[in-house]
């Protein structure tokens, strides 16, 4: 199997210019071999990870006998490593290169899943294995995205990042049901299969072409890999993508964390599972289809559309019933597509740092948002239930989603006016 990078024919751009044909979907360059491999690998990696990680609390508590307080602390530390650890991706990839960083990350994750096999009888080994897996995840995702978009124009990035998101989400959707028959009855077999899967995917990564930082003998020509110039010298409208990512994930995780508590008693566990499956399928299909439209939006417009869809989704869920919960999930899916993709694109376009550093900071922002949502959401849902109306929780979250873009954009006109006055003076 050849994973050689491929490029367009030297005269292709000139030929299009002579014919006068506007660039469109038919004129888009095809995915390269490495890009196809990374997308397929992203699916397999997430499939293997989510065959195990969603069941971790059950394994730690029921099989290894850890108290729920200890389980919660272990999972919180693992989540912190997985998200906040992304900030080390930039320095690591800058020193050893993107391909080697992915290989190191997959090595850590393979070792972690392998350690779970003896760890099924040892809490210390199991916790150590989980932390190894989390450390590998912190390093892999920023390096994976950076390699995927390396050398790609700003116009091609939406397609690549949306395809990557679809691959990851497909694996997340299929992993838990695929592992359900083995997770409690034969967990050793499950962990052994996941270990082999990661080892094979890691071996495939070793065949990827080296990036600039992997080739120190190239001399000064490799230096630009450490940083870039922003895509445009003109100031881009809108707030910091880091801050917006924190607040986007903060708002979204209310849905992720608390829908089960609300939906299962009012419908059924089977219906809740169907909603999650439909959500994942819609995300996989719709994200690539909407990628170019999302990229074409201005950042302020994307915030209004994204948070607006989330607000509408929270309100519809609060209305209750099967139809309300299903429709609310679809609206939340639209909000996730717009905000998460636009935040990554905007962060890349504004920063002069290497892509791996940019994606690492975005992971840190996501971790901060998820942590804040967990802290606030638990108190808010508890207060709503104590007041006898869980629907008040969704109304409160809806209100936050409506106010967030107002808060994020309220100071922009004042800054623009100050800049205009300075230019006039």
GROMACS .gro file of N, CA, C and O in nm, residues 170-273:
model
  416
  170UNK      N    1  -1.823   0.877   1.386
  170UNK     CA    2  -1.871   0.745   1.347
  170UNK      C    3  -1.815   0.638   1.441
  170UNK      O    4  -1.886   0.546   1.483
  171UNK      N    5  -1.687   0.650   1.474
  171UNK     CA    6  -1.627   0.555   1.567
  171UNK      C    7  -1.688   0.564   1.706
  171UNK      O    8  -1.712   0.463   1.773
  172UNK      N    9  -1.715   0.687   1.750
  172UNK     CA   10  -1.777   0.707   1.881
  172UNK      C   11  -1.916   0.644   1.886
  172UNK      O   12  -1.958   0.590   1.988
  173UNK      N   13  -1.990   0.650   1.775
  173UNK     CA   14  -2.125   0.595   1.772
  173UNK      C   15  -2.125   0.442   1.771
  173UNK      O   16  -2.210   0.379   1.835
  174UNK      N   17  -2.031   0.382   1.701
  174UNK     CA   18  -2.032   0.237   1.683
  174UNK      C   19  -1.954   0.162   1.790
  174UNK      O   20  -1.977   0.042   1.811
  175UNK      N   21  -1.861   0.229   1.860
  175UNK     CA   22  -1.779   0.161   1.959
  175UNK      C   23  -1.855   0.096   2.072
  175UNK      O   24  -1.840  -0.024   2.099
  176UNK      N   25  -1.941   0.172   2.143
  176UNK     CA   26  -2.012   0.112   2.257
  176UNK      C   27  -2.098  -0.009   2.222
  176UNK      O   28  -2.090  -0.112   2.289
  177UNK      N   29  -2.184  -0.002   2.117
  177UNK     CA   30  -2.263  -0.123   2.087
  177UNK      C   31  -2.178  -0.240   2.040
  177UNK      O   32  -2.211  -0.356   2.066
  178UNK      N   33  -2.066  -0.212   1.973
  178UNK     CA   34  -1.980  -0.320   1.927
  178UNK      C   35  -1.918  -0.395   2.044
  178UNK      O   36  -1.895  -0.517   2.037
  179UNK      N   37  -1.890  -0.323   2.153
  179UNK     CA   38  -1.823  -0.385   2.269
  179UNK      C   39  -1.921  -0.441   2.371
  179UNK      O   40  -1.878  -0.516   2.460
  180UNK      N   41  -2.048  -0.407   2.362
  180UNK     CA   42  -2.145  -0.445   2.465
  180UNK      C   43  -2.146  -0.595   2.496
  180UNK      O   44  -2.153  -0.634   2.613
  181UNK      N   45  -2.137  -0.686   2.396
  181UNK     CA   46  -2.141  -0.829   2.430
  181UNK      C   47  -2.020  -0.878   2.510
  181UNK      O   48  -2.027  -0.983   2.574
  182UNK      N   49  -1.907  -0.803   2.506
  182UNK     CA   50  -1.784  -0.851   2.569
  182UNK      C   51  -1.747  -0.777   2.696
  182UNK      O   52  -1.671  -0.830   2.778
  183UNK      N   53  -1.797  -0.655   2.714
  183UNK     CA   54  -1.739  -0.567   2.814
  183UNK      C   55  -1.750  -0.623   2.956
  183UNK      O   56  -1.658  -0.605   3.036
  184UNK      N   57  -1.858  -0.690   2.989
  184UNK     CA   58  -1.871  -0.745   3.124
  184UNK      C   59  -1.835  -0.893   3.130
  184UNK      O   60  -1.773  -0.939   3.223
  185UNK      N   61  -1.872  -0.968   3.025
  185UNK     CA   62  -1.848  -1.112   3.028
  185UNK      C   63  -1.704  -1.150   2.998
  185UNK      O   64  -1.648  -1.239   3.063
  186UNK      N   65  -1.643  -1.085   2.899
  186UNK     CA   66  -1.506  -1.120   2.859
  186UNK      C   67  -1.424  -0.994   2.834
  186UNK      O   68  -1.377  -0.970   2.722
  187UNK      N   69  -1.402  -0.912   2.937
  187UNK     CA   70  -1.328  -0.787   2.915
  187UNK      C   71  -1.184  -0.808   2.872
  187UNK      O   72  -1.128  -0.726   2.800
  188UNK      N   73  -1.123  -0.920   2.913
  188UNK     CA   74  -0.987  -0.947   2.871
  188UNK      C   75  -0.977  -0.964   2.720
  188UNK      O   76  -0.883  -0.916   2.656
  189UNK      N   77  -1.075  -1.032   2.661
  189UNK     CA   78  -1.079  -1.048   2.515
  189UNK      C   79  -1.097  -0.912   2.449
  189UNK      O   80  -1.032  -0.881   2.349
  190UNK      N   81  -1.184  -0.831   2.505
  190UNK     CA   82  -1.209  -0.698   2.449
  190UNK      C   83  -1.082  -0.613   2.449
  190UNK      O   84  -1.045  -0.554   2.346
  191UNK      N   85  -1.013  -0.608   2.561
  191UNK     CA   86  -0.891  -0.527   2.569
  191UNK      C   87  -0.782  -0.582   2.478
  191UNK      O   88  -0.704  -0.505   2.420
  192UNK      N   89  -0.775  -0.713   2.465
  192UNK     CA   90  -0.676  -0.773   2.375
  192UNK      C   91  -0.705  -0.734   2.230
  192UNK      O   92  -0.612  -0.698   2.155
  193UNK      N   93  -0.832  -0.736   2.191
  193UNK     CA   94  -0.868  -0.698   2.054
  193UNK      C   95  -0.837  -0.551   2.028
  193UNK      O   96  -0.785  -0.515   1.920
  194UNK      N   97  -0.867  -0.464   2.125
  194UNK     CA   98  -0.840  -0.322   2.108
  194UNK      C   99  -0.689  -0.297   2.100
  194UNK      O  100  -0.642  -0.213   2.021
  195UNK      N  101  -0.612  -0.370   2.179
  195UNK     CA  102  -0.465  -0.357   2.174
  195UNK      C  103  -0.411  -0.392   2.036
  195UNK      O  104  -0.328  -0.320   1.980
  196UNK      N  105  -0.459  -0.503   1.981
  196UNK     CA  106  -0.415  -0.545   1.847
  196UNK      C  107  -0.456  -0.440   1.744
  196UNK      O  108  -0.378  -0.405   1.653
  197UNK      N  109  -0.578  -0.388   1.755
  197UNK     CA  110  -0.625  -0.285   1.662
  197UNK      C  111  -0.534  -0.163   1.664
  197UNK      O  112  -0.492  -0.113   1.559
  198UNK      N  113  -0.499  -0.116   1.782
  198UNK     CA  114  -0.413   0.002   1.793
  198UNK      C  115  -0.272  -0.028   1.742
  198UNK      O  116  -0.209   0.060   1.680
  199UNK      N  117  -0.223  -0.147   1.766
  199UNK     CA  118  -0.090  -0.182   1.716
  199UNK      C  119  -0.088  -0.182   1.563
  199UNK      O  120   0.007  -0.133   1.501
  200UNK      N  121  -0.194  -0.233   1.501
  200UNK     CA  122  -0.200  -0.235   1.355
  200UNK      C  123  -0.212  -0.094   1.298
  200UNK      O  124  -0.146  -0.061   1.198
  201UNK      N  125  -0.296  -0.012   1.359
  201UNK     CA  126  -0.310   0.126   1.311
  201UNK      C  127  -0.178   0.201   1.330
  201UNK      O  128  -0.136   0.280   1.244
  202UNK      N  129  -0.109   0.176   1.440
  202UNK     CA  130   0.021   0.240   1.462
  202UNK      C  131   0.123   0.198   1.357
  202UNK      O  132   0.201   0.280   1.309
  203UNK      N  133   0.121   0.071   1.319
  203UNK     CA  134   0.212   0.023   1.215
  203UNK      C  135   0.183   0.094   1.083
  203UNK      O  136   0.275   0.129   1.007
  204UNK      N  137   0.055   0.119   1.055
  204UNK     CA  138   0.020   0.193   0.935
  204UNK      C  139   0.071   0.336   0.938
  204UNK      O  140   0.116   0.389   0.837
  205UNK      N  141   0.067   0.398   1.055
  205UNK     CA  142   0.120   0.534   1.068
  205UNK      C  143   0.269   0.541   1.038
  205UNK      O  144   0.319   0.644   0.993
  206UNK      N  145   0.339   0.432   1.066
  206UNK     CA  146   0.484   0.431   1.039
  206UNK      C  147   0.513   0.441   0.890
  206UNK      O  148   0.625   0.477   0.850
  207UNK      N  149   0.415   0.409   0.805
  207UNK     CA  150   0.433   0.415   0.660
  207UNK      C  151   0.400   0.553   0.603
  207UNK      O  152   0.422   0.577   0.484
  208UNK      N  153   0.348   0.642   0.686
  208UNK     CA  154   0.315   0.776   0.638
  208UNK      C  155   0.442   0.852   0.598
  208UNK      O  156   0.547   0.833   0.659
  209UNK      N  157   0.433   0.939   0.498
  209UNK     CA  158   0.549   1.021   0.463
  209UNK      C  159   0.589   1.111   0.579
  209UNK      O  160   0.504   1.157   0.656
  210UNK      N  161   0.719   1.135   0.591
  210UNK     CA  162   0.767   1.223   0.698
  210UNK      C  163   0.729   1.367   0.668
  210UNK      O  164   0.726   1.410   0.553
  211UNK      N  165   0.697   1.442   0.774
  211UNK     CA  166   0.675   1.585   0.758
  211UNK      C  167   0.810   1.656   0.778
  211UNK      O  168   0.911   1.593   0.804
  212UNK      N  169   0.808   1.789   0.769
  212UNK     CA  170   0.933   1.865   0.771
  212UNK      C  171   1.014   1.841   0.898
  212UNK      O  172   1.136   1.827   0.894
  213UNK      N  173   0.944   1.836   1.013
  213UNK     CA  174   1.016   1.821   1.140
  213UNK      C  175   1.072   1.681   1.158
  213UNK      O  176   1.156   1.658   1.243
  214UNK      N  177   1.023   1.585   1.079
  214UNK     CA  178   1.078   1.450   1.085
  214UNK      C  179   1.211   1.440   1.012
  214UNK      O  180   1.279   1.338   1.018
  215UNK      N  181   1.247   1.544   0.937
  215UNK     CA  182   1.366   1.538   0.851
  215UNK      C  183   1.465   1.648   0.888
  215UNK      O  184   1.476   1.749   0.816
  216UNK      N  185   1.536   1.635   1.000
  216UNK     CA  186   1.627   1.740   1.040
  216UNK      C  187   1.739   1.764   0.940
  216UNK      O  188   1.797   1.871   0.935
  217UNK      N  189   1.768   1.665   0.855
  217UNK     CA  190   1.875   1.682   0.757
  217UNK      C  191   1.839   1.779   0.647
  217UNK      O  192   1.924   1.817   0.568
  218UNK      N  193   1.710   1.817   0.639
  218UNK     CA  194   1.669   1.910   0.535
  218UNK      C  195   1.721   2.050   0.559
  218UNK      O  196   1.711   2.136   0.473
  219UNK      N  197   1.771   2.075   0.680
  219UNK     CA  198   1.834   2.204   0.708
  219UNK      C  199   1.734   2.314   0.728
  219UNK      O  200   1.624   2.292   0.778
  220UNK      N  201   1.770   2.437   0.692
  220UNK     CA  202   1.686   2.551   0.720
  220UNK      C  203   1.549   2.543   0.659
  220UNK      O  204   1.457   2.607   0.707
  221UNK      N  205   1.531   2.467   0.552
  221UNK     CA  206   1.400   2.461   0.489
  221UNK      C  207   1.296   2.402   0.580
  221UNK      O  208   1.177   2.420   0.559
  222UNK      N  209   1.338   2.329   0.683
  222UNK     CA  210   1.240   2.270   0.774
  222UNK      C  211   1.193   2.369   0.879
  222UNK      O  212   1.097   2.344   0.947
  223UNK      N  213   1.259   2.482   0.893
  223UNK     CA  214   1.226   2.575   1.000
  223UNK      C  215   1.085   2.626   0.996
  223UNK      O  216   1.022   2.639   1.100
  224UNK      N  217   1.024   2.656   0.882
  224UNK     CA  218   0.890   2.709   0.884
  224UNK      C  219   0.787   2.618   0.943
  224UNK      O  220   0.677   2.661   0.975
  225UNK      N  221   0.818   2.488   0.960
  225UNK     CA  222   0.719   2.398   1.019
  225UNK      C  223   0.684   2.438   1.160
  225UNK      O  224   0.578   2.404   1.211
  226UNK      N  225   0.773   2.511   1.229
  226UNK     CA  226   0.746   2.549   1.367
  226UNK      C  227   0.643   2.659   1.378
  226UNK      O  228   0.584   2.678   1.482
  227UNK      N  229   0.619   2.733   1.275
  227UNK     CA  230   0.522   2.842   1.283
  227UNK      C  231   0.477   2.884   1.146
  227UNK      O  232   0.532   2.845   1.044
  228UNK      N  233   0.371   2.966   1.140
  228UNK     CA  234   0.316   3.009   1.013
  228UNK      C  235   0.283   3.156   1.025
  228UNK      O  236   0.278   3.212   1.133
  229UNK      N  237   0.254   3.215   0.911
  229UNK     CA  238   0.196   3.348   0.914
  229UNK      C  239   0.046   3.334   0.910
  229UNK      O  240  -0.006   3.239   0.850
  230UNK      N  241  -0.028   3.423   0.974
  230UNK     CA  242  -0.174   3.414   0.967
  230UNK      C  243  -0.221   3.420   0.822
  230UNK      O  244  -0.152   3.473   0.734
  231UNK      N  245  -0.342   3.366   0.797
  231UNK     CA  246  -0.392   3.358   0.660
  231UNK      C  247  -0.414   3.496   0.598
  231UNK      O  248  -0.406   3.512   0.479
  232UNK      N  249  -0.448   3.594   0.680
  232UNK     CA  250  -0.474   3.727   0.626
  232UNK      C  251  -0.416   3.830   0.719
  232UNK      O  252  -0.425   3.818   0.840
  233UNK      N  253  -0.355   3.932   0.660
  233UNK     CA  254  -0.299   4.037   0.744
  233UNK      C  255  -0.404   4.128   0.803
  233UNK      O  256  -0.381   4.197   0.900
  234UNK      N  257  -0.525   4.131   0.745
  234UNK     CA  258  -0.631   4.218   0.794
  234UNK      C  259  -0.691   4.160   0.921
  234UNK      O  260  -0.703   4.039   0.936
  235UNK      N  261  -0.730   4.245   1.017
  235UNK     CA  262  -0.794   4.196   1.138
  235UNK      C  263  -0.923   4.121   1.105
  235UNK      O  264  -0.999   4.163   1.018
  236UNK      N  265  -0.948   4.010   1.171
  236UNK     CA  266  -1.068   3.931   1.147
  236UNK      C  267  -1.170   3.964   1.256
  236UNK      O  268  -1.135   3.970   1.374
  237UNK      N  269  -1.297   3.985   1.219
  237UNK     CA  270  -1.396   4.024   1.318
  237UNK      C  271  -1.431   3.910   1.411
  237UNK      O  272  -1.430   3.794   1.373
  238UNK      N  273  -1.464   3.947   1.535
  238UNK     CA  274  -1.509   3.847   1.630
  238UNK      C  275  -1.414   3.829   1.745
  238UNK      O  276  -1.299   3.870   1.742
  239UNK      N  277  -1.461   3.762   1.850
  239UNK     CA  278  -1.380   3.741   1.971
  239UNK      C  279  -1.279   3.629   1.953
  239UNK      O  280  -1.269   3.566   1.848
  240UNK      N  281  -1.204   3.603   2.059
  240UNK     CA  282  -1.100   3.500   2.058
  240UNK      C  283  -1.161   3.362   2.037
  240UNK      O  284  -1.253   3.321   2.110
  241UNK      N  285  -1.110   3.283   1.941
  241UNK     CA  286  -1.160   3.146   1.923
  241UNK      C  287  -1.141   3.059   2.047
  241UNK      O  288  -1.221   2.968   2.071
  242UNK      N  289  -1.037   3.086   2.126
  242UNK     CA  290  -1.017   3.009   2.249
  242UNK      C  291  -1.134   3.031   2.345
  242UNK      O  292  -1.193   2.935   2.398
  243UNK      N  293  -1.171   3.158   2.365
  243UNK     CA  294  -1.281   3.189   2.455
  243UNK      C  295  -1.412   3.133   2.402
  243UNK      O  296  -1.493   3.076   2.477
  244UNK      N  297  -1.434   3.146   2.271
  244UNK     CA  298  -1.558   3.096   2.212
  244UNK      C  299  -1.565   2.944   2.226
  244UNK      O  300  -1.672   2.887   2.251
  245UNK      N  301  -1.452   2.875   2.210
  245UNK     CA  302  -1.452   2.730   2.226
  245UNK      C  303  -1.486   2.691   2.369
  245UNK      O  304  -1.562   2.596   2.392
  246UNK      N  305  -1.430   2.762   2.466
  246UNK     CA  306  -1.464   2.734   2.606
  246UNK      C  307  -1.616   2.743   2.625
  246UNK      O  308  -1.679   2.652   2.682
  247UNK      N  309  -1.676   2.850   2.576
  247UNK     CA  310  -1.819   2.872   2.599
  247UNK      C  311  -1.905   2.781   2.512
  247UNK      O  312  -2.015   2.742   2.553
  248UNK      N  313  -1.858   2.747   2.392
  248UNK     CA  314  -1.933   2.654   2.307
  248UNK      C  315  -1.944   2.517   2.371
  248UNK      O  316  -2.052   2.457   2.377
  249UNK      N  317  -1.831   2.466   2.420
  249UNK     CA  318  -1.832   2.335   2.484
  249UNK      C  319  -1.908   2.341   2.616
  249UNK      O  320  -1.982   2.247   2.652
  250UNK      N  321  -1.893   2.451   2.689
  250UNK     CA  322  -1.969   2.471   2.813
  250UNK      C  323  -2.119   2.456   2.787
  250UNK      O  324  -2.189   2.384   2.858
  251UNK      N  325  -2.169   2.523   2.685
  251UNK     CA  326  -2.313   2.517   2.655
  251UNK      C  327  -2.353   2.379   2.605
  251UNK      O  328  -2.455   2.323   2.647
  252UNK      N  329  -2.273   2.320   2.517
  252UNK     CA  330  -2.309   2.192   2.456
  252UNK      C  331  -2.311   2.080   2.560
  252UNK      O  332  -2.396   1.990   2.551
  253UNK      N  333  -2.220   2.082   2.656
  253UNK     CA  334  -2.209   1.970   2.750
  253UNK      C  335  -2.327   1.960   2.846
  253UNK      O  336  -2.347   1.856   2.908
  254UNK      N  337  -2.408   2.065   2.859
  254UNK     CA  338  -2.533   2.050   2.934
  254UNK      C  339  -2.620   1.943   2.869
  254UNK      O  340  -2.680   1.859   2.936
  255UNK      N  341  -2.629   1.948   2.738
  255UNK     CA  342  -2.703   1.848   2.662
  255UNK      C  343  -2.639   1.711   2.677
  255UNK      O  344  -2.707   1.610   2.703
  256UNK      N  345  -2.509   1.704   2.663
  256UNK     CA  346  -2.438   1.576   2.667
  256UNK      C  347  -2.450   1.510   2.804
  256UNK      O  348  -2.467   1.389   2.814
  257UNK      N  349  -2.439   1.589   2.910
  257UNK     CA  350  -2.435   1.533   3.045
  257UNK      C  351  -2.573   1.501   3.102
  257UNK      O  352  -2.589   1.405   3.178
  258UNK      N  353  -2.673   1.581   3.069
  258UNK     CA  354  -2.798   1.576   3.144
  258UNK      C  355  -2.919   1.533   3.064
  258UNK      O  356  -3.029   1.523   3.117
  259UNK      N  357  -2.903   1.505   2.934
  259UNK     CA  358  -3.018   1.459   2.858
  259UNK      C  359  -3.068   1.324   2.909
  259UNK      O  360  -3.190   1.301   2.915
  260UNK      N  361  -2.977   1.234   2.946
  260UNK     CA  362  -3.020   1.102   2.994
  260UNK      C  363  -3.108   1.115   3.119
  260UNK      O  364  -3.212   1.049   3.130
  261UNK      N  365  -3.066   1.201   3.213
  261UNK     CA  366  -3.145   1.219   3.336
  261UNK      C  367  -3.286   1.269   3.306
  261UNK      O  368  -3.382   1.235   3.374
  262UNK      N  369  -3.297   1.349   3.202
  262UNK     CA  370  -3.426   1.409   3.167
  262UNK      C  371  -3.509   1.318   3.077
  262UNK      O  372  -3.630   1.302   3.097
  263UNK      N  373  -3.443   1.255   2.978
  263UNK     CA  374  -3.518   1.185   2.874
  263UNK      C  375  -3.562   1.045   2.915
  263UNK      O  376  -3.674   1.003   2.884
  264UNK      N  377  -3.476   0.969   2.985
  264UNK     CA  378  -3.509   0.829   3.013
  264UNK      C  379  -3.636   0.815   3.097
  264UNK      O  380  -3.725   0.735   3.063
  265UNK      N  381  -3.652   0.892   3.207
  265UNK     CA  382  -3.777   0.876   3.284
  265UNK      C  383  -3.901   0.920   3.206
  265UNK      O  384  -4.011   0.873   3.235
  266UNK      N  385  -3.887   1.009   3.109
  266UNK     CA  386  -4.003   1.062   3.037
  266UNK      C  387  -4.033   0.985   2.909
  266UNK      O  388  -4.142   1.000   2.852
  267UNK      N  389  -3.936   0.907   2.860
  267UNK     CA  390  -3.958   0.826   2.740
  267UNK      C  391  -3.919   0.682   2.772
  267UNK      O  392  -3.999   0.608   2.827
  268UNK      N  393  -3.799   0.643   2.736
  268UNK     CA  394  -3.746   0.510   2.769
  268UNK      C  395  -3.598   0.509   2.738
  268UNK      O  396  -3.547   0.593   2.663
  269UNK      N  397  -3.529   0.410   2.794
  269UNK     CA  398  -3.387   0.397   2.766
  269UNK      C  399  -3.364   0.365   2.618
  269UNK      O  400  -3.268   0.412   2.557
  270UNK      N  401  -3.455   0.286   2.560
  270UNK     CA  402  -3.441   0.252   2.418
  270UNK      C  403  -3.455   0.377   2.330
  270UNK      O  404  -3.380   0.394   2.234
  271UNK      N  405  -3.552   0.462   2.364
  271UNK     CA  406  -3.569   0.584   2.284
  271UNK      C  407  -3.448   0.676   2.300
  271UNK      O  408  -3.402   0.737   2.202
  272UNK      N  409  -3.396   0.687   2.422
  272UNK     CA  410  -3.277   0.769   2.444
  272UNK      C  411  -3.160   0.717   2.362
  272UNK      O  412  -3.087   0.795   2.298
  273UNK      N  413  -3.141   0.586   2.358
  273UNK     CA  414  -3.036   0.528   2.276
  273UNK      C  415  -3.056   0.557   2.129
  273UNK      O  416  -2.961   0.585   2.055
   0.00000   0.00000   0.00000
